[in-house]
Amino acid sequence: MRGIVFTELLEMIEDKFGYELVDKLLQESDLPSGGIYTSIGKYDHAEMLTLVTKLSQKTQIPMPDLLRSYGQYMFVAFTRSYRHFVDRADSAFSLLSSVQHYIHVEVRKLYPDAELPHFIIDQPAENHLRMHYISERKLADFAYGLIEGCLLNYGEKATITKTNLVEDGSQVLFDIVKK
Ligand code: HEM
């Protein structure tokens, strides 16, 4: 995965738990990269899971909750680094609907080896968006946080229902219903 995913993770940990914990996690995790990430580098996504698993052990906060917070944090980072994608959309549903056929397509043009999920997206009603997440990386909770971050960015409120479609977490359905 791109370095930005890692630099933001470490920044979130530092913000929420302090630099000492970042230092401890990096020392104890024995990562192939040595924990030195640059925003333009590329690293094994397993390192992200190693770091979040260790963080969960240290903080006693369940993994899904950490991945969700991280997704929220990541969306804010995207609004900084990829402002033009966000400016093009005038609502949360407009942005979320464009993830599969526009945003991630553009990301792939920039980084042909990007590891991106596949989404099947439809809108059964004006206030209801459905996102079917498919990825062997099984990061649906990260997607959950990105959806929440997107809603927050537009100041919109919605109920998000997450349904596991495959037991291993590789396929998950999000029903997002605006209040
Ligand atoms: C401005 C908006 C967005 C940008 C610029 C963006 C860009 C990216 C980038 C750069 C990656 C990492 C690829 C890699 O490391 O190889 C990524 C991964 C990912 N994105 Fe997006 N994304 C955006 C919005 C979203 C939204 C709204 C969702 C969820 C609904 C989403 C879901 C994901 C997930 C779950 C991954 C992790 C990879 C996986 O699960 O297989 N993204 N995205």
mmCIF file of C-alpha atoms and ligand atoms in Angstrom:
data_model
loop_
_atom_site.group_PDB
_atom_site.id
_atom_site.type_symbol
_atom_site.label_atom_id
_atom_site.label_comp_id
_atom_site.label_asym_id
_atom_site.label_seq_id
_atom_site.Cartn_x
_atom_site.Cartn_y
_atom_site.Cartn_z
ATOM 1 C CA MET A 1 0.000 0.000 0.000
ATOM 2 C CA ARG A 2 1.012 3.600 -0.546
ATOM 3 C CA GLY A 3 3.128 5.292 2.065
ATOM 4 C CA ILE A 4 0.382 7.862 2.749
ATOM 5 C CA VAL A 5 -1.707 5.077 4.299
ATOM 6 C CA PHE A 6 1.124 4.371 6.761
ATOM 7 C CA THR A 7 2.231 7.926 7.494
ATOM 8 C CA GLU A 8 -1.396 8.789 8.338
ATOM 9 C CA LEU A 9 -1.738 5.721 10.561
ATOM 10 C CA LEU A 10 1.341 6.692 12.570
ATOM 11 C CA GLU A 11 0.134 10.290 12.768
ATOM 12 C CA MET A 12 -3.245 9.157 14.069
ATOM 13 C CA ILE A 13 -1.599 6.977 16.722
ATOM 14 C CA GLU A 14 0.622 9.877 17.774
ATOM 15 C CA ASP A 15 -2.357 12.288 17.918
ATOM 16 C CA LYS A 16 -4.578 9.947 19.913
ATOM 17 C CA PHE A 17 -2.086 8.076 22.094
ATOM 18 C CA GLY A 18 1.209 9.998 22.035
ATOM 19 C CA TYR A 19 4.559 9.532 20.372
ATOM 20 C CA GLU A 20 5.868 7.035 22.964
ATOM 21 C CA LEU A 21 3.328 4.473 21.848
ATOM 22 C CA VAL A 22 4.292 4.962 18.179
ATOM 23 C CA ASP A 23 7.899 4.380 19.134
ATOM 24 C CA LYS A 24 7.041 1.263 21.144
ATOM 25 C CA LEU A 25 4.878 -0.209 18.377
ATOM 26 C CA LEU A 26 7.598 0.306 15.778
ATOM 27 C CA GLN A 27 10.243 -1.224 18.014
ATOM 28 C CA GLU A 28 8.171 -4.250 18.929
ATOM 29 C CA SER A 29 6.617 -4.974 15.527
ATOM 30 C CA ASP A 30 9.736 -6.111 13.664
ATOM 31 C CA LEU A 31 8.464 -4.719 10.364
ATOM 32 C CA PRO A 32 10.172 -5.491 7.024
ATOM 33 C CA SER A 33 10.260 -1.720 6.289
ATOM 34 C CA GLY A 34 11.768 -0.986 9.705
ATOM 35 C CA GLY A 35 8.818 1.369 10.225
ATOM 36 C CA ILE A 36 10.331 4.041 8.009
ATOM 37 C CA TYR A 37 7.637 5.198 5.616
ATOM 38 C CA THR A 38 7.704 7.915 2.970
ATOM 39 C CA SER A 39 4.506 9.144 1.343
ATOM 40 C CA ILE A 40 5.720 8.056 -2.114
ATOM 41 C CA GLY A 41 6.934 4.591 -1.037
ATOM 42 C CA LYS A 42 5.027 1.318 -1.282
ATOM 43 C CA TYR A 43 4.748 -1.212 1.539
ATOM 44 C CA ASP A 44 3.090 -4.528 2.292
ATOM 45 C CA HIS A 45 -0.460 -3.984 3.602
ATOM 46 C CA ALA A 46 0.279 -6.718 6.170
ATOM 47 C CA GLU A 47 2.423 -4.120 7.987
ATOM 48 C CA MET A 48 -0.663 -1.986 8.527
ATOM 49 C CA LEU A 49 -2.487 -4.949 10.060
ATOM 50 C CA THR A 50 0.522 -5.778 12.245
ATOM 51 C CA LEU A 51 0.582 -2.210 13.568
ATOM 52 C CA VAL A 52 -3.183 -2.031 14.165
ATOM 53 C CA THR A 53 -3.191 -5.478 15.849
ATOM 54 C CA LYS A 54 -0.385 -4.401 18.215
ATOM 55 C CA LEU A 55 -2.133 -1.100 18.861
ATOM 56 C CA SER A 56 -5.293 -2.997 19.739
ATOM 57 C CA GLN A 57 -3.386 -5.203 22.212
ATOM 58 C CA LYS A 58 -1.755 -2.179 23.868
ATOM 59 C CA THR A 59 -4.865 0.009 24.077
ATOM 60 C CA GLN A 60 -7.462 -2.741 24.603
ATOM 61 C CA ILE A 61 -9.517 -1.067 21.860
ATOM 62 C CA PRO A 62 -11.013 -3.658 19.455
ATOM 63 C CA MET A 63 -9.456 -3.811 15.946
ATOM 64 C CA PRO A 64 -12.697 -2.878 14.109
ATOM 65 C CA ASP A 65 -13.013 0.318 16.200
ATOM 66 C CA LEU A 66 -9.401 1.272 15.489
ATOM 67 C CA LEU A 67 -9.783 0.644 11.749
ATOM 68 C CA ARG A 68 -12.922 2.783 11.738
ATOM 69 C CA SER A 69 -11.220 5.718 13.491
ATOM 70 C CA TYR A 70 -8.323 5.318 11.110
ATOM 71 C CA GLY A 71 -10.685 5.453 8.107
ATOM 72 C CA GLN A 72 -12.223 8.671 9.429
ATOM 73 C CA TYR A 73 -8.771 10.137 9.899
ATOM 74 C CA MET A 74 -7.760 8.996 6.418
ATOM 75 C CA PHE A 75 -10.702 10.758 4.794
ATOM 76 C CA VAL A 76 -9.558 14.056 6.322
ATOM 77 C CA ALA A 77 -6.086 13.357 4.895
ATOM 78 C CA PHE A 78 -7.643 12.710 1.463
ATOM 79 C CA THR A 79 -9.454 16.061 1.609
ATOM 80 C CA ARG A 80 -5.991 17.625 1.963
ATOM 81 C CA SER A 81 -3.962 15.534 -0.506
ATOM 82 C CA TYR A 82 -6.702 14.973 -3.100
ATOM 83 C CA ARG A 83 -8.788 18.143 -2.632
ATOM 84 C CA HIS A 84 -9.981 18.172 -6.272
ATOM 85 C CA PHE A 85 -11.882 14.867 -5.857
ATOM 86 C CA VAL A 86 -13.722 16.246 -2.863
ATOM 87 C CA ASP A 87 -14.433 19.636 -4.464
ATOM 88 C CA ARG A 88 -16.043 17.923 -7.450
ATOM 89 C CA ALA A 89 -18.735 16.373 -5.258
ATOM 90 C CA ASP A 90 -21.393 18.531 -3.582
ATOM 91 C CA SER A 91 -22.697 15.877 -1.168
ATOM 92 C CA ALA A 92 -21.582 12.728 0.620
ATOM 93 C CA PHE A 93 -23.681 10.498 -1.692
ATOM 94 C CA SER A 94 -22.238 12.209 -4.747
ATOM 95 C CA LEU A 95 -18.673 11.499 -3.555
ATOM 96 C CA LEU A 96 -19.396 7.957 -2.366
ATOM 97 C CA SER A 97 -21.130 7.106 -5.654
ATOM 98 C CA SER A 98 -18.032 8.151 -7.558
ATOM 99 C CA VAL A 99 -15.471 6.083 -5.614
ATOM 100 C CA GLN A 100 -15.518 3.040 -7.900
ATOM 101 C CA HIS A 101 -15.842 4.618 -11.360
ATOM 102 C CA TYR A 102 -14.018 7.882 -10.855
ATOM 103 C CA ILE A 103 -11.893 8.397 -7.710
ATOM 104 C CA HIS A 104 -10.201 5.007 -7.521
ATOM 105 C CA VAL A 105 -9.855 5.004 -11.333
ATOM 106 C CA GLU A 106 -7.906 8.260 -11.098
ATOM 107 C CA VAL A 107 -5.874 6.879 -8.183
ATOM 108 C CA ARG A 108 -4.961 3.894 -10.337
ATOM 109 C CA LYS A 109 -3.807 6.199 -13.151
ATOM 110 C CA LEU A 110 -1.454 7.873 -10.676
ATOM 111 C CA TYR A 111 -0.285 4.580 -9.144
ATOM 112 C CA PRO A 112 -0.849 1.620 -11.484
ATOM 113 C CA ASP A 113 0.024 -0.828 -8.698
ATOM 114 C CA ALA A 114 -2.419 0.666 -6.134
ATOM 115 C CA GLU A 115 -4.239 -1.940 -4.050
ATOM 116 C CA LEU A 116 -7.844 -0.832 -4.241
ATOM 117 C CA PRO A 117 -11.093 -2.517 -3.260
ATOM 118 C CA HIS A 118 -13.914 -3.158 -5.722
ATOM 119 C CA PHE A 119 -17.287 -1.569 -4.991
ATOM 120 C CA ILE A 120 -20.680 -2.300 -6.505
ATOM 121 C CA ILE A 121 -22.725 0.780 -5.761
ATOM 122 C CA ASP A 122 -26.414 1.480 -6.281
ATOM 123 C CA GLN A 123 -28.992 3.907 -4.969
ATOM 124 C CA PRO A 124 -32.373 2.234 -4.365
ATOM 125 C CA ALA A 125 -33.919 5.477 -3.085
ATOM 126 C CA GLU A 126 -32.944 9.136 -2.922
ATOM 127 C CA ASN A 127 -31.932 8.811 0.726
ATOM 128 C CA HIS A 128 -30.435 5.308 0.459
ATOM 129 C CA LEU A 129 -27.029 4.353 -0.977
ATOM 130 C CA ARG A 130 -25.756 0.778 -1.048
ATOM 131 C CA MET A 131 -22.036 -0.002 -1.251
ATOM 132 C CA HIS A 132 -20.984 -3.611 -1.710
ATOM 133 C CA TYR A 133 -17.317 -3.850 -0.704
ATOM 134 C CA ILE A 134 -15.131 -6.591 -2.210
ATOM 135 C CA SER A 135 -11.440 -6.946 -1.339
ATOM 136 C CA GLU A 136 -9.116 -9.746 -0.379
ATOM 137 C CA ARG A 137 -7.482 -7.274 2.036
ATOM 138 C CA LYS A 138 -10.647 -7.397 4.170
ATOM 139 C CA LEU A 139 -10.518 -3.782 5.251
ATOM 140 C CA ALA A 140 -14.268 -3.157 5.418
ATOM 141 C CA ASP A 141 -13.957 -1.462 8.803
ATOM 142 C CA PHE A 142 -11.500 0.971 7.260
ATOM 143 C CA ALA A 143 -14.103 1.574 4.508
ATOM 144 C CA TYR A 144 -16.720 2.103 7.253
ATOM 145 C CA GLY A 145 -14.558 4.872 8.742
ATOM 146 C CA LEU A 146 -14.014 6.439 5.314
ATOM 147 C CA ILE A 147 -17.798 6.533 4.782
ATOM 148 C CA GLU A 148 -18.252 8.157 8.217
ATOM 149 C CA GLY A 149 -15.452 10.624 7.466
ATOM 150 C CA CYS A 150 -17.116 11.510 4.177
ATOM 151 C CA LEU A 151 -20.499 12.162 5.852
ATOM 152 C CA LEU A 152 -18.802 14.309 8.514
ATOM 153 C CA ASN A 153 -16.991 16.296 5.825
ATOM 154 C CA TYR A 154 -20.322 17.289 4.248
ATOM 155 C CA GLY A 155 -22.023 17.798 7.623
ATOM 156 C CA GLU A 156 -24.550 15.068 6.794
ATOM 157 C CA LYS A 157 -26.104 12.447 9.049
ATOM 158 C CA ALA A 158 -26.933 8.889 8.057
ATOM 159 C CA THR A 159 -27.468 5.468 9.566
ATOM 160 C CA ILE A 160 -24.862 2.984 8.323
ATOM 161 C CA THR A 161 -25.717 -0.705 8.507
ATOM 162 C CA LYS A 162 -22.896 -3.152 7.848
ATOM 163 C CA THR A 163 -23.718 -6.708 6.751
ATOM 164 C CA ASN A 164 -21.056 -9.367 6.269
ATOM 165 C CA LEU A 165 -21.759 -11.198 3.015
ATOM 166 C CA VAL A 166 -18.811 -13.577 3.260
ATOM 167 C CA GLU A 167 -17.642 -14.881 6.595
ATOM 168 C CA ASP A 168 -13.964 -13.986 6.092
ATOM 169 C CA GLY A 169 -14.862 -10.293 5.675
ATOM 170 C CA SER A 170 -13.856 -10.084 2.014
ATOM 171 C CA GLN A 171 -17.375 -8.987 0.990
ATOM 172 C CA VAL A 172 -19.434 -6.578 3.033
ATOM 173 C CA LEU A 173 -22.576 -4.595 2.279
ATOM 174 C CA PHE A 174 -23.059 -1.057 3.595
ATOM 175 C CA ASP A 175 -26.569 0.373 3.638
ATOM 176 C CA ILE A 176 -26.293 4.105 4.136
ATOM 177 C CA VAL A 177 -29.614 5.775 4.864
ATOM 178 C CA LYS A 178 -29.711 9.538 5.206
ATOM 179 C CA LYS A 179 -31.630 11.007 8.146
HETATM 180 C C1 HEM B 1 -11.042 11.519 -2.022
HETATM 181 C C2 HEM B 1 -11.417 10.289 -1.773
HETATM 182 C C3 HEM B 1 -10.541 9.056 -1.886
HETATM 183 C C4 HEM B 1 -9.262 8.890 -2.346
HETATM 184 C C5 HEM B 1 -8.324 9.954 -2.892
HETATM 185 C C6 HEM B 1 -8.909 7.490 -2.180
HETATM 186 C C7 HEM B 1 -7.677 6.940 -2.470
HETATM 187 C C8 HEM B 1 -7.221 5.721 -2.018
HETATM 188 C C9 HEM B 1 -5.833 5.311 -1.967
HETATM 189 C C10 HEM B 1 -4.637 6.152 -2.433
HETATM 190 C C11 HEM B 1 -5.804 4.069 -1.418
HETATM 191 C C12 HEM B 1 -4.546 3.224 -1.136
HETATM 192 C C13 HEM B 1 -4.120 2.378 -2.306
HETATM 193 C C14 HEM B 1 -2.787 1.708 -2.011
HETATM 194 O O1 HEM B 1 -2.247 1.942 -0.947
HETATM 195 O O2 HEM B 1 -2.251 0.966 -2.855
HETATM 196 C C15 HEM B 1 -7.170 3.698 -1.119
HETATM 197 C C16 HEM B 1 -7.538 2.512 -0.544
HETATM 198 C C17 HEM B 1 -8.802 2.251 -0.095
HETATM 199 N N1 HEM B 1 -9.944 3.008 -0.337
HETATM 200 FE FE1 HEM B 1 -10.017 4.825 -1.226
HETATM 201 N N2 HEM B 1 -9.982 6.807 -1.680
HETATM 202 C C18 HEM B 1 -10.978 7.724 -1.470
HETATM 203 C C19 HEM B 1 -12.231 7.499 -0.964
HETATM 204 C C20 HEM B 1 -12.643 6.283 -0.484
HETATM 205 C C21 HEM B 1 -13.936 6.044 0.120
HETATM 206 C C22 HEM B 1 -15.011 7.096 0.359
HETATM 207 C C23 HEM B 1 -13.960 4.724 0.462
HETATM 208 C C24 HEM B 1 -15.062 3.945 1.123
HETATM 209 C C25 HEM B 1 -16.267 4.037 0.834
HETATM 210 C C26 HEM B 1 -12.685 4.140 0.088
HETATM 211 C C27 HEM B 1 -12.292 2.852 0.322
HETATM 212 C C28 HEM B 1 -10.985 2.402 0.297
HETATM 213 C C29 HEM B 1 -10.525 1.197 0.974
HETATM 214 C C30 HEM B 1 -11.397 0.294 1.835
HETATM 215 C C31 HEM B 1 -9.148 1.084 0.719
HETATM 216 C C32 HEM B 1 -8.184 -0.007 1.256
HETATM 217 C C33 HEM B 1 -7.845 -1.073 0.257
HETATM 218 C C34 HEM B 1 -8.784 -2.277 0.262
HETATM 219 O O3 HEM B 1 -9.734 -2.344 1.071
HETATM 220 O O4 HEM B 1 -8.566 -3.186 -0.567
HETATM 221 N N3 HEM B 1 -11.916 5.114 -0.505
HETATM 222 N N4 HEM B 1 -8.022 4.725 -1.507
#
